[in-house]
Coordinates of C-alpha atoms and ligand atoms in Angstrom, one line a residue:
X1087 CA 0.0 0.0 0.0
X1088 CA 1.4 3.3 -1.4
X1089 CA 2.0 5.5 2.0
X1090 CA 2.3 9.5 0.5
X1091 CA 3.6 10.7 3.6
X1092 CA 6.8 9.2 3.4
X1093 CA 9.5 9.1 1.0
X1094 CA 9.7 6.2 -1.9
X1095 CA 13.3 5.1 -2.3
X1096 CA 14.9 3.5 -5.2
X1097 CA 16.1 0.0 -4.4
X1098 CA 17.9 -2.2 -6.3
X1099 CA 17.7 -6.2 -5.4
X1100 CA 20.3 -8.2 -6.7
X1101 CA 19.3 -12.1 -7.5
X1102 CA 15.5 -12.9 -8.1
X1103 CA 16.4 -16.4 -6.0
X1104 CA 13.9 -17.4 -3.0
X1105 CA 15.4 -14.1 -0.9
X1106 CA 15.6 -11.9 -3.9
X1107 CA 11.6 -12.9 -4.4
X1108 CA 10.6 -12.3 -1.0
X1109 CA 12.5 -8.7 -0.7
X1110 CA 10.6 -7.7 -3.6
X1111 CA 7.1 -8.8 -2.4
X1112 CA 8.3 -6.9 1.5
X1113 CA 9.0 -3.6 -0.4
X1114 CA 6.3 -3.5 -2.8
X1115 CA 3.9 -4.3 0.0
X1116 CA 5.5 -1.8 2.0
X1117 CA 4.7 0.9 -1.0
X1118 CA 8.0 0.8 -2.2
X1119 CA 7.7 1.5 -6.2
X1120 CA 11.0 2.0 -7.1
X1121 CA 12.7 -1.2 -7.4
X1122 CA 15.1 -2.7 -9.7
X1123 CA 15.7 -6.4 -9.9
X1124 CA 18.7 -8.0 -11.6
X1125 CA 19.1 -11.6 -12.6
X1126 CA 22.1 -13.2 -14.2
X1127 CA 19.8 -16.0 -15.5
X1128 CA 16.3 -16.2 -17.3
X1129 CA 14.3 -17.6 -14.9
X1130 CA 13.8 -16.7 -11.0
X1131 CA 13.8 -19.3 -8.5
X1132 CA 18.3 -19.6 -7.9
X1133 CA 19.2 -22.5 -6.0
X1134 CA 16.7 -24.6 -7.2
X1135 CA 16.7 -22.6 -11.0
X1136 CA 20.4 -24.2 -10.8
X1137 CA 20.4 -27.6 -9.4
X1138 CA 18.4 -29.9 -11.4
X1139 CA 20.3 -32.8 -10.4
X1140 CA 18.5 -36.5 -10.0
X1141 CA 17.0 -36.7 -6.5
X1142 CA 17.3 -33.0 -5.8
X1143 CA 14.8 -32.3 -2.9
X1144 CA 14.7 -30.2 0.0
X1145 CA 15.2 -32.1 3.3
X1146 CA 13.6 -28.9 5.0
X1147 CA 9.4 -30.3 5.3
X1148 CA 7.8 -28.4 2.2
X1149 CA 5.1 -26.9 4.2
X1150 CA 8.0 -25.1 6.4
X1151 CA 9.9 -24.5 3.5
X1152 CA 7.2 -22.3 2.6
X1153 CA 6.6 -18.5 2.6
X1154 CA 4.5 -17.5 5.7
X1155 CA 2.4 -15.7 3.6
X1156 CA 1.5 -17.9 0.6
X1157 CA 1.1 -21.5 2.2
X1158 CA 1.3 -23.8 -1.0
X1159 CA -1.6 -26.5 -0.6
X1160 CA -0.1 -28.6 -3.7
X1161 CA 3.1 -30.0 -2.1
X1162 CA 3.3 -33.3 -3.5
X1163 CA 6.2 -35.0 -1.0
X1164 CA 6.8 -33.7 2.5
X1165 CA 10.3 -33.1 1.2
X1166 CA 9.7 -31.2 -2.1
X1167 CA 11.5 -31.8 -5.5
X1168 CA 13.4 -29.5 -6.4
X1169 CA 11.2 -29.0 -9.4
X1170 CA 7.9 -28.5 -7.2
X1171 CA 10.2 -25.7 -5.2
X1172 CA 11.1 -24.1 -8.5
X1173 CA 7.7 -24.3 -9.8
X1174 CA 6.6 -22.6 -6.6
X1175 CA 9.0 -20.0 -6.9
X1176 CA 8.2 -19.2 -10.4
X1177 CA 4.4 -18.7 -9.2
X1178 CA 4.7 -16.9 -6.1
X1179 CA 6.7 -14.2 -8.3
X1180 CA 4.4 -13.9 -11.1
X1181 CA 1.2 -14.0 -8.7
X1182 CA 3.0 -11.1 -6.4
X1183 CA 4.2 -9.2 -10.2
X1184 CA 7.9 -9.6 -9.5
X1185 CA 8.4 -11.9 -12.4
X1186 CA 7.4 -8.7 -14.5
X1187 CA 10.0 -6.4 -12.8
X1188 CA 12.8 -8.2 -13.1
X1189 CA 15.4 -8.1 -15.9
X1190 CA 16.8 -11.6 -17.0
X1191 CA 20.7 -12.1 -18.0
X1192 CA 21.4 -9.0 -16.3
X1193 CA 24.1 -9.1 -13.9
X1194 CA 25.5 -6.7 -11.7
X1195 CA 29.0 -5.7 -12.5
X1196 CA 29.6 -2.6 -10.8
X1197 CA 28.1 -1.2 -7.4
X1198 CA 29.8 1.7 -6.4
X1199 CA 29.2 4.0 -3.0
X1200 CA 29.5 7.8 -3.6
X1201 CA 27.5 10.4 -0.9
X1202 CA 24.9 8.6 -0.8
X1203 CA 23.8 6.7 -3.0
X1204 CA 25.0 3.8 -5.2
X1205 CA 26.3 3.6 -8.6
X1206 CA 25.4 0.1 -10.6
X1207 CA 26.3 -0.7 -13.7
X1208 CA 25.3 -4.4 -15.4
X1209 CA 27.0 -7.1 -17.8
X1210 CA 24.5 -5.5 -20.4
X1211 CA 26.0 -2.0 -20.0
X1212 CA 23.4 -0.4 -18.4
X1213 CA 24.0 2.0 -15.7
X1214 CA 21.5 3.4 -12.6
X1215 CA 21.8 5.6 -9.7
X1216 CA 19.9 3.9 -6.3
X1217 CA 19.5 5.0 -2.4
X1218 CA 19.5 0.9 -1.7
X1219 CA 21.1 -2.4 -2.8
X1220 CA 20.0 -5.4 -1.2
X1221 CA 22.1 -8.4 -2.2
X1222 CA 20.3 -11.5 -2.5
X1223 CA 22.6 -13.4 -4.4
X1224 CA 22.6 -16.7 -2.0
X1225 CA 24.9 -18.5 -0.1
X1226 CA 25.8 -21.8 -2.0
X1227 CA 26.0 -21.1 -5.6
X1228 CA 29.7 -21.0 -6.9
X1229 CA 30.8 -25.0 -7.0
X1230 CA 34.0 -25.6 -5.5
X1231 CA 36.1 -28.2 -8.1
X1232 CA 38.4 -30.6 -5.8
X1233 CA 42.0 -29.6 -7.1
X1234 CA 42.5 -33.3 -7.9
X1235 CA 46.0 -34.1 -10.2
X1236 CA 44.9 -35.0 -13.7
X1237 CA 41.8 -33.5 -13.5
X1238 CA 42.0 -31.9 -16.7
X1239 CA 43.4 -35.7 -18.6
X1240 CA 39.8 -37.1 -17.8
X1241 CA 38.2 -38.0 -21.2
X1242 CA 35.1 -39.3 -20.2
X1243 CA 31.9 -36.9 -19.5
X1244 CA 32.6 -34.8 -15.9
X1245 CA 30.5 -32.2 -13.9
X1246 CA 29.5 -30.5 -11.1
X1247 CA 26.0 -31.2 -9.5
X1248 CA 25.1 -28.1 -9.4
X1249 CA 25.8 -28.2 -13.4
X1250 CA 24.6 -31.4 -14.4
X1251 CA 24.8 -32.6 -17.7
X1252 CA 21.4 -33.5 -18.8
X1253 CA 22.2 -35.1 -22.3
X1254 CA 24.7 -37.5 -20.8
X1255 CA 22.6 -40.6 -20.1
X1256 CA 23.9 -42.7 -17.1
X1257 CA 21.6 -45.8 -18.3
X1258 CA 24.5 -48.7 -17.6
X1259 CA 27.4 -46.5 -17.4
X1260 CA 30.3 -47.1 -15.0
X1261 CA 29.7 -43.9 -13.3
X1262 CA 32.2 -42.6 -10.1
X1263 CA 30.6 -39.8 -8.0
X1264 CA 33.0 -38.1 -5.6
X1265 CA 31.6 -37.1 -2.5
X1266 CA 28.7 -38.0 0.1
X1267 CA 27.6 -34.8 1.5
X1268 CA 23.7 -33.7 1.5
X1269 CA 23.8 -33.3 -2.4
X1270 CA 25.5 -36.6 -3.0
X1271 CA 23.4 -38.8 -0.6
X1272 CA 20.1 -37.3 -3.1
X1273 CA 22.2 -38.1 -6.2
X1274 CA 23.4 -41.5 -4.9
X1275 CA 20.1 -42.6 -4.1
X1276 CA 18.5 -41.9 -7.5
X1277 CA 21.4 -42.7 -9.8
X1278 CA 21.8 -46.0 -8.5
X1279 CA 18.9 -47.2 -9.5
X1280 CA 19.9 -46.7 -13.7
X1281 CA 23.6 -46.5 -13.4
X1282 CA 25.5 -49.9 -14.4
X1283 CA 28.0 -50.1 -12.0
X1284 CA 28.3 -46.9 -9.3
X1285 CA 31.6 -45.9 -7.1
X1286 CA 31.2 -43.5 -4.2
X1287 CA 34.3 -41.6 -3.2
X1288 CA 33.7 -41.0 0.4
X1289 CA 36.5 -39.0 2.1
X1290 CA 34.4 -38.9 5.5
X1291 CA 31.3 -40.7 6.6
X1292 CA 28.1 -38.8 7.1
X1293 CA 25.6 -39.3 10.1
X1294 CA 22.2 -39.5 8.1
X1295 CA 19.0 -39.6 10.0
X1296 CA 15.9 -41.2 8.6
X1297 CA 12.9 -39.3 8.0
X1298 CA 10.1 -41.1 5.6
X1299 CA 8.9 -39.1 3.1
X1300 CA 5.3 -38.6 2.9
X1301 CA 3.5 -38.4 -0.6
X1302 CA 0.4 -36.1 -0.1
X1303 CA -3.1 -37.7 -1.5
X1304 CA -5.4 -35.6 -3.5
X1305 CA -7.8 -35.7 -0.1
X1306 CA -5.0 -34.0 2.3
X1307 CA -4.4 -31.5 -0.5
X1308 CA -7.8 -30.7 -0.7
X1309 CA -7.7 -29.9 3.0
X1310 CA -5.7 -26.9 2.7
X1311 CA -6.8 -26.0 -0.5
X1312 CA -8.3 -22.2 0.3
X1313 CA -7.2 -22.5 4.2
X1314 CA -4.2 -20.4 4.7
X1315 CA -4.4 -20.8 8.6
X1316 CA -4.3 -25.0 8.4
X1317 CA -1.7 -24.4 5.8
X1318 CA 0.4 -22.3 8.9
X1319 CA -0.9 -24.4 11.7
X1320 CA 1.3 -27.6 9.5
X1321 CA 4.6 -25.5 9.1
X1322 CA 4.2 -24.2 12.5
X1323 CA 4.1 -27.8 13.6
X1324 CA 7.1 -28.8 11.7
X1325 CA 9.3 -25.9 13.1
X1326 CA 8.1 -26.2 16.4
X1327 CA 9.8 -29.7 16.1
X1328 CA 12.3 -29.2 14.1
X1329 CA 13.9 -26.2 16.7
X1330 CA 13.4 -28.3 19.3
X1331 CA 14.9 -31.4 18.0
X1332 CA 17.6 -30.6 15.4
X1333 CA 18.2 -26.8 16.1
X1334 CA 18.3 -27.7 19.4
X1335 CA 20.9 -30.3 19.1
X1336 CA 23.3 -28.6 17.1
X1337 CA 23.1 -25.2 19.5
X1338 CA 23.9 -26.6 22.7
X1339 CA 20.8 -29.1 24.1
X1340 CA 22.3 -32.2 25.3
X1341 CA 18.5 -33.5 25.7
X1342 CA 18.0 -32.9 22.2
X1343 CA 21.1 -34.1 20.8
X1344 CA 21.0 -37.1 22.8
X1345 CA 18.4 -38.3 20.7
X1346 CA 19.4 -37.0 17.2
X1347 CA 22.5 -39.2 18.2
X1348 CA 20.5 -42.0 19.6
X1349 CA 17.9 -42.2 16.2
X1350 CA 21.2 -41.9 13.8
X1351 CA 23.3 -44.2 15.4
X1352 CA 20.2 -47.0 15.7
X1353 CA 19.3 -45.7 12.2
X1354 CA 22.8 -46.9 10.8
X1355 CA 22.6 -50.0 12.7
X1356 CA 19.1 -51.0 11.7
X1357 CA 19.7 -50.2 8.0
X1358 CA 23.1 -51.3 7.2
X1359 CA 23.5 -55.2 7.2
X1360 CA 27.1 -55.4 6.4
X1361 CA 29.2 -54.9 10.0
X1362 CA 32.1 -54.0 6.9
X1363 CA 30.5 -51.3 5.1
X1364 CA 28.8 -50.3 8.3
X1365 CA 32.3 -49.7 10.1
X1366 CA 33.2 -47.6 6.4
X1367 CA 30.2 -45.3 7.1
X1368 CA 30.2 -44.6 10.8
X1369 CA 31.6 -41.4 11.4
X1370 CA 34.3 -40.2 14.3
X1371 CA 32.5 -36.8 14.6
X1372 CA 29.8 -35.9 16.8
X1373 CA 26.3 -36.1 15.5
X1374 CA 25.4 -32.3 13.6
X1375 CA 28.9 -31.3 13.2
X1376 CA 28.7 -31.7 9.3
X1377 CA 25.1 -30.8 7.9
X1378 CA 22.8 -33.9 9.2
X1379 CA 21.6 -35.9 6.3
X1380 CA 17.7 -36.4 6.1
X1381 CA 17.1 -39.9 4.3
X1382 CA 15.4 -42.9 3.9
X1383 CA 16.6 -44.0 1.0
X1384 CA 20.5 -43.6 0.7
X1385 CA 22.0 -46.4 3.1
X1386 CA 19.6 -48.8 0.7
X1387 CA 21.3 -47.4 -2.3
X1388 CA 24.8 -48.2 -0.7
X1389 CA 23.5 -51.7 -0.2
X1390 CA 22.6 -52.3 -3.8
X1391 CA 24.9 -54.5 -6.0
X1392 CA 25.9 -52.4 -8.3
X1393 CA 27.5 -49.3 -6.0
X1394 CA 30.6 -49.7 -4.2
X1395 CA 31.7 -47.7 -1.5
X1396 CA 35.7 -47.0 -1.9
X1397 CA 37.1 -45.6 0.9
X1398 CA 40.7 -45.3 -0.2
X1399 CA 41.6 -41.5 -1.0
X1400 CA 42.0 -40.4 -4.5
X1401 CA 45.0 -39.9 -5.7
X1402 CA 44.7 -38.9 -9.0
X1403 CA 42.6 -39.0 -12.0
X1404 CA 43.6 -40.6 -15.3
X1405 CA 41.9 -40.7 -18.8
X1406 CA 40.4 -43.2 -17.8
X1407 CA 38.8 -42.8 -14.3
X1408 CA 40.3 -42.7 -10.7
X1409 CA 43.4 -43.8 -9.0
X1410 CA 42.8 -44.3 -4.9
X1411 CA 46.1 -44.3 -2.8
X1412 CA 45.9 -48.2 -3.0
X1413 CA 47.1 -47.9 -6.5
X1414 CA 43.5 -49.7 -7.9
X1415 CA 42.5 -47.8 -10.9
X1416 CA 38.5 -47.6 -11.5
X1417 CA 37.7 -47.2 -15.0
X1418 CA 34.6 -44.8 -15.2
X1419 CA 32.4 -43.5 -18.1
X1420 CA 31.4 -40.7 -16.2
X1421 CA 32.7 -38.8 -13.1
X1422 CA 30.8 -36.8 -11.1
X1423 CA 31.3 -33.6 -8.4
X1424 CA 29.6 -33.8 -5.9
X1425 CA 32.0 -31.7 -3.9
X1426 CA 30.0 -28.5 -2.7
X1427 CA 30.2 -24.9 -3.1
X1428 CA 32.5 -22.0 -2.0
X1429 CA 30.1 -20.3 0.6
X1430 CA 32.5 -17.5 1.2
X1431 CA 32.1 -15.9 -1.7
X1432 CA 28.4 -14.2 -1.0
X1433 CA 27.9 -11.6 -3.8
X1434 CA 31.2 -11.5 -5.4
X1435 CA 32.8 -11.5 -8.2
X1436 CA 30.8 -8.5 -8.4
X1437 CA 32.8 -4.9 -8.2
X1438 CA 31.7 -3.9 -5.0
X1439 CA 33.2 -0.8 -3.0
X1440 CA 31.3 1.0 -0.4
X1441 CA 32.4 4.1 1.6
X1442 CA 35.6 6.0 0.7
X1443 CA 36.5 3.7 -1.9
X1444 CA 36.4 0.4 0.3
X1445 CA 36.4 -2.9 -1.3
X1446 CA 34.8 -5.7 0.1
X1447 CA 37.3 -7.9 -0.7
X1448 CA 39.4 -5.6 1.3
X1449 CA 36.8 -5.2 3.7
X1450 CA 36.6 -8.8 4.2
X1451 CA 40.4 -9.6 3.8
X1452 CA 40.9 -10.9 7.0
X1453 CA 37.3 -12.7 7.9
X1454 CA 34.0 -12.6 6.0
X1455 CA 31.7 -11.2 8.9
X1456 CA 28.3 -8.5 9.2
X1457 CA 26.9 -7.1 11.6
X1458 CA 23.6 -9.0 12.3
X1459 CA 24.4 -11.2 9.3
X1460 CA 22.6 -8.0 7.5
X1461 CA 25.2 -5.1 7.2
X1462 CA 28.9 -4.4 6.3
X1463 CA 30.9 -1.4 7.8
X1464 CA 31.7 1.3 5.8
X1465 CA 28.5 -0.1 3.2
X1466 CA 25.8 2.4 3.7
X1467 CA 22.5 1.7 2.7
X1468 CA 23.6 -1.8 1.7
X1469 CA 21.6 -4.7 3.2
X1470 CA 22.7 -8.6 2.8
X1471 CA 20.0 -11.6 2.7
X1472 CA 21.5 -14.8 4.0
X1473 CA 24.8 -13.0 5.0
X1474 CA 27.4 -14.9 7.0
X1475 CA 26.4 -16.4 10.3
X1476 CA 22.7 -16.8 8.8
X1477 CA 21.8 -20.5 8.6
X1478 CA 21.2 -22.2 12.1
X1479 CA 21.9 -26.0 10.8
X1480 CA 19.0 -28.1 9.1
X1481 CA 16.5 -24.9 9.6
X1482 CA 14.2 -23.0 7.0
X1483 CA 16.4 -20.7 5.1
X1484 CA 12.7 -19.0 3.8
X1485 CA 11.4 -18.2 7.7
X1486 CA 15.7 -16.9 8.5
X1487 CA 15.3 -14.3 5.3
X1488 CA 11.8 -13.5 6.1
X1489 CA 13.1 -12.0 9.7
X1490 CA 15.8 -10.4 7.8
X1491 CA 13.3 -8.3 5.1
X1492 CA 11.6 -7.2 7.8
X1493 CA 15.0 -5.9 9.7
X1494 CA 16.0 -4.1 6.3
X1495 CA 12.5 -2.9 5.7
X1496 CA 12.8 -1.0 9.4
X1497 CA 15.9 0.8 8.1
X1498 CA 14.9 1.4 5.1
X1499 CA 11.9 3.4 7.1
X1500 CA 14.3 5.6 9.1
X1501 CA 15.0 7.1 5.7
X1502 CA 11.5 7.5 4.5
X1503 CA 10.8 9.2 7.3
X1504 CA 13.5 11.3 6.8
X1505 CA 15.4 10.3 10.4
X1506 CA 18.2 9.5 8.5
X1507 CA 20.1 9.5 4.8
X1508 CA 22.5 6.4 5.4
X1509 CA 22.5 4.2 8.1
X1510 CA 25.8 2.3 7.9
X1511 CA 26.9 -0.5 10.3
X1512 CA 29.7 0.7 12.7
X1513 CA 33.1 -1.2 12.9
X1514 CA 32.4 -1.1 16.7
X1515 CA 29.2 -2.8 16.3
X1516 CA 30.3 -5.8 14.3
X1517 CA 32.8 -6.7 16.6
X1518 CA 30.4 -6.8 19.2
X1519 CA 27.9 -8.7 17.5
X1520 CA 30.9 -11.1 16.5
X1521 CA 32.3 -11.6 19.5
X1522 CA 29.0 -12.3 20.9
X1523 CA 28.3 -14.8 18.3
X1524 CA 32.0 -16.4 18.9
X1525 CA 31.1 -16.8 22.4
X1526 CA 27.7 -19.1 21.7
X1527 CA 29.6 -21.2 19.2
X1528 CA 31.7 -23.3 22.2
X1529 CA 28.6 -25.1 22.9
X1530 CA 27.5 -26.1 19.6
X1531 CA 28.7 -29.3 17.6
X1532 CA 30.2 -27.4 15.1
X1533 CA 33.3 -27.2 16.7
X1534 CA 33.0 -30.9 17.7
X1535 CA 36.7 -31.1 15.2
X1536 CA 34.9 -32.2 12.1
X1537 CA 35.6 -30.3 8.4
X1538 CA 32.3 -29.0 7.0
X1539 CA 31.5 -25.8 4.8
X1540 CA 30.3 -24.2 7.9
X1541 CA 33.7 -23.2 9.0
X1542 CA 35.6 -20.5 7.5
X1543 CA 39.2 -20.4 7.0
X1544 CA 39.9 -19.7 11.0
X1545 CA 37.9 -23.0 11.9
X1546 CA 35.0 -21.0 13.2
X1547 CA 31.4 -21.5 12.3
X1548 CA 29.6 -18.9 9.8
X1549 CA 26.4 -20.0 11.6
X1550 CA 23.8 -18.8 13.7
X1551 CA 25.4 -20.2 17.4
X1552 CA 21.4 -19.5 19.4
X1553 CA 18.0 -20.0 18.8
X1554 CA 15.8 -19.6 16.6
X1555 CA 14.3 -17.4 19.4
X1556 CA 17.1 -15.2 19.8
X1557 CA 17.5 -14.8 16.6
X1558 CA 14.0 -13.3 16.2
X1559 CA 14.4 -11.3 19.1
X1560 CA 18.0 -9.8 17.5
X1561 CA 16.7 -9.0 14.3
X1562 CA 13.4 -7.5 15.9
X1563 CA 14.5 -3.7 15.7
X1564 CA 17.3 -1.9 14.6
X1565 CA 19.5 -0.3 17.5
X1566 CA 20.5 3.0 15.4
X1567 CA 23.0 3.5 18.0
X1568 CA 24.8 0.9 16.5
X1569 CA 25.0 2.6 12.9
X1570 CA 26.7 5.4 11.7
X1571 CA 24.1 7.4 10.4
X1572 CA 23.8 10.6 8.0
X1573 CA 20.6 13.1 8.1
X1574 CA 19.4 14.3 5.0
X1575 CA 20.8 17.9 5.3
X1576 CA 24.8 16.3 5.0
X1577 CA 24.2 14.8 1.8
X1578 CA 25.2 16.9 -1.6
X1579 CA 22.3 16.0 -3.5
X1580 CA 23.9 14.6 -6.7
X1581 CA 23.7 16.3 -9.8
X1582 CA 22.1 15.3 -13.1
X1583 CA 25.4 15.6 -14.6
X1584 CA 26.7 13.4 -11.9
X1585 CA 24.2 11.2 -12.4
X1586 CA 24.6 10.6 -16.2
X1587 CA 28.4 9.6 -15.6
Ligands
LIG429 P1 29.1 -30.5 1.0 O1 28.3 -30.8 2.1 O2 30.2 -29.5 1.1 O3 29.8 -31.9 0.6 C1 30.9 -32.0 -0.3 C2 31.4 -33.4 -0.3 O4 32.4 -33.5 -1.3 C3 31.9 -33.9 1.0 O5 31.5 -35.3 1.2 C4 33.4 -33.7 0.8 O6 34.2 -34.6 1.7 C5 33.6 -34.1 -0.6 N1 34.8 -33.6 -1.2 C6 35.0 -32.3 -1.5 N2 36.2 -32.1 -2.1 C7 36.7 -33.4 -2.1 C8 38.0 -33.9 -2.6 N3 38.9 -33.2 -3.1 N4 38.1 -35.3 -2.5 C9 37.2 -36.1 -2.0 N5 36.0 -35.6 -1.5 C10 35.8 -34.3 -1.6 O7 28.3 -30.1 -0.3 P2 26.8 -30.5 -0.7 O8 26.6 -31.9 -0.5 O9 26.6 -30.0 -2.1 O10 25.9 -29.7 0.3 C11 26.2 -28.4 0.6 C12 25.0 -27.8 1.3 O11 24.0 -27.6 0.3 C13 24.4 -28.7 2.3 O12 25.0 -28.7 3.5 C14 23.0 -28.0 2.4 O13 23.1 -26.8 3.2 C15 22.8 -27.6 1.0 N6 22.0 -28.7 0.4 C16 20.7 -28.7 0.8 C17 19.9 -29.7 0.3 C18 18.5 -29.7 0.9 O14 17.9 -30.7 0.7 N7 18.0 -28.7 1.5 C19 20.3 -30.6 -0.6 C20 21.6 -30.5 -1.1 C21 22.4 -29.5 -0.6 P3 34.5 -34.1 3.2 O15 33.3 -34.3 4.0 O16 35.6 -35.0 3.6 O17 34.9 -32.7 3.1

């Protein structure tokens, strides 16, 4: 609803993924007019736009892994496909007229800071002035390729998950996938079922706790057909347990991890026949430590005749296939990544610099860190969605950004009410807020001496150490005394020449 009273910014929204969506809907809602949405790719929808690989599902329950506002009655699986996510995605934008605003193969370049306001300019040469950016550009979406020796000799087909090669068929194929992480577990379970003979490169074990699937009937759709409340009653459900289970466990509840140890231990004994290949996939980490794996299908897959679980590190890779350390050389038609992403790397390659020239590679030279996983120093007027120390383990990444629009839509109101020009986290205020994380993190399992993509260089955890709670209550209102802030009076209004360069 358009509010005349107040000032109507011009934001800009970088990445029309599931955060880039719901910052859109926020600010249009909040009578925000003004917005400009860039997308490298020609569809919305990001993570789940990009990984189209077999078995790819979220092990977050649908109905949680909903928006709160637009409960989605169709689910077909309590873990989603990720084609049922994307197709989700694609509706909630065109229903809420996002899809309209945004512009396709546009990426952003350029984003300069200069009093005031921000200076874009895209891949397709187009420039614009802005009072906002709000960078919505994910967490997990550059792949990170294992520097493996003779990597580049391999002459049969090779990819990324996150890149999978849809015309290579897999029907028969000696196929080796390396890795057994949350992506690999989907993949393994699906591709064993066509591939001819399948090798699994485990370097560590994964604790995987079983959760059915559920497929919805046509009756239980029909339920929440029209009934937004039943449809939030079901997620609340599901996050009411999954806090006080598996959030729980990983941020310090020895009740609660207890039994998230008990069910996965019990669930690898009860599944896993074989006292050899059990031994090969029983981890030496505590429970949570590396993302939990939600499956009921994968330790089957393992079991089937045609995969083979080589433990042996690689040592190399040949024209051929793979070489392990034991010198046995598997021949393979097709190899596959399953290695993860670089989750460091937030909205860059992009030319960013904020105040005074800064750089954010500069700015985050020595550790990738925000205030309130939402703001950089010396980056006015710059918001992150999903910014370091955001995901709290196996949580909703959708109800975590929701709490973070509304944070940025609060400071974005100081300004259109004319209490401030820039509100820029202070230096001060960041090491506050990470030294208050760094003291929550002793009591989770992350640091329970495990290697996972949660850590950064420094071994500490870019996660969310509390709970879910807390993090509610931090992100409830913005504590101006913790930005540097700028009234409209100190800023030179720019001028249109200024504005054309
Ligand atoms: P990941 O958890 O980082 O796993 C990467 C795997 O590759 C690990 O098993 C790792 O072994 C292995 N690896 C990496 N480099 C290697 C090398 N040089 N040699 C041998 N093995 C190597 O990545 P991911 O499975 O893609 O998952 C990343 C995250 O994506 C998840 O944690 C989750 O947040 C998200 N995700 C979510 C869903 C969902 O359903 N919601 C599904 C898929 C992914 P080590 O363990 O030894 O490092």
């Amino acid at each position: 609803m358009q509010n005349n009273s107040v000032k109507n910014p011009s934001v800009a929204v970088i990445g029309a993924g599931m955060t880039g969506i719901l910052m859109a809907i926020k600010l249009r809602e909040a009578g925000i007019t003004d917005i400009t949405i860039l997308e490298k790719a020609d569809k919305v929808g990001g993570t789940w736009r990009e990984n189209t690989y077999p078995g790819v599902a979220c092990d977050v329950p649908a109905h949680m892994y909903t928006y709160s506002f637009q409960g989605n009655p169709e689910w077909k699986h309590r873990f989603a496909h990720g084609s049922e996510i994307q197709a989700y995605m694609e509706q909630v934008s065109c229903e809420h007229g996002v899809t309209d605003q945004v512009r396709f193969n546009e990426s952003l370049e350029e984003c300069h800071y200069r009093d005031g306001k921000w200076y874009l300019s895209t891949s397709k040469g187009n420039s614009m002035v802005v009072d906002f950016v709000v960078s919505a550009t994910g967490i997990l979406h550059h792949p990170a390729y294992p520097d493996i020796k003779g990597m580049d000799s391999y002459r049969g087909d090779m990819f990324h998950t996150a890149r999978w090669n849809h015309d290579v068929s897999l029907k028969g194929k000696r196929v080796g996938i390396i890795g057994t992480g949350s992506t690999a577990t989907q993949v393994i379970s699906e591709i064993s079922k066509t591939a001819g003979h399948l090798t699994v490169f485990q370097r560590t074990p994964q604790w995987v706790c079983s959760v059915p699937d559920k497929v919805y009937s046509e009756a239980d759709k029909a339920k929440l057909r029209g009934n937004q409340r039943l449809m939030t009653r079901l997620s609340e459900r599901y996050a009411f347990a999954f806090r006080n289970i598996f959030t729980a466990a990983v941020t310090g509840n020895k009740l609660a991890h207890a039994f998230v140890n008990w069910t996965t231990r019990r669930n690898l004994r009860k599944s896993v026949r074989d006292p050899e290949l059990r031994a090969k996939l029983t981890p030496d980490y505590k429970v949570g430590c590396k993302r939990l794996i939600f499956s009921s299908t994968f330790y089957e897959a393992m079991q089937s005749e045609n995969v083979h679980l080589e433990t042996n590190a690689i040592e190399r890779i040949t024209e051929g296939g793979v070489v392990t350390k034991d010198g046995t050389e598997h021949q393979l038609d097709v190899l596959i990544l399953a290695t993860g992403f670089n989750p460091f790397n937030f909205m860059r390659p992009m030319n960013l610099t904020g105040r005074d020239g800064l750089a954010i590679d500069d700015a985050w030279a020595e550790k990738v860190q925000a205030y309130r996983s939402v703001c950089i120093p010396g980056f006015p007027n710059f918001f992150l969605m999903l910014g370091p120390n955001t995901p709290i383990g196996n949580y909703s990444v959708i109800a975590m950004s929701e709490v973070q629009s509304q944070y940025v839509l609060k400071l974005i109101d100081h300004w259109r009410n004319e209490r401030v020009q820039t509100v820029e986290a202070t230096e001060d205020a960041k090491v506050r807020f990470n030294s208050y994380l760094k003291a929550g993190m002793g009591k989770t399992v992350w640091v329970g001496g495990c290697q996972s993509w949660y850590l950064d260089p420094d071994g500490d955890p870019a996660m969310w150490p509390y709970s879910w709670e807390q993090w509610v209550k931090e992100l409830e209102e913005p504590d101006l005394d913790d930005f540097l802030r700028t009234s409209p009076a100190e800023i030179i209004p720019i001028t249109p020449a200024e504005k054309a360069a």
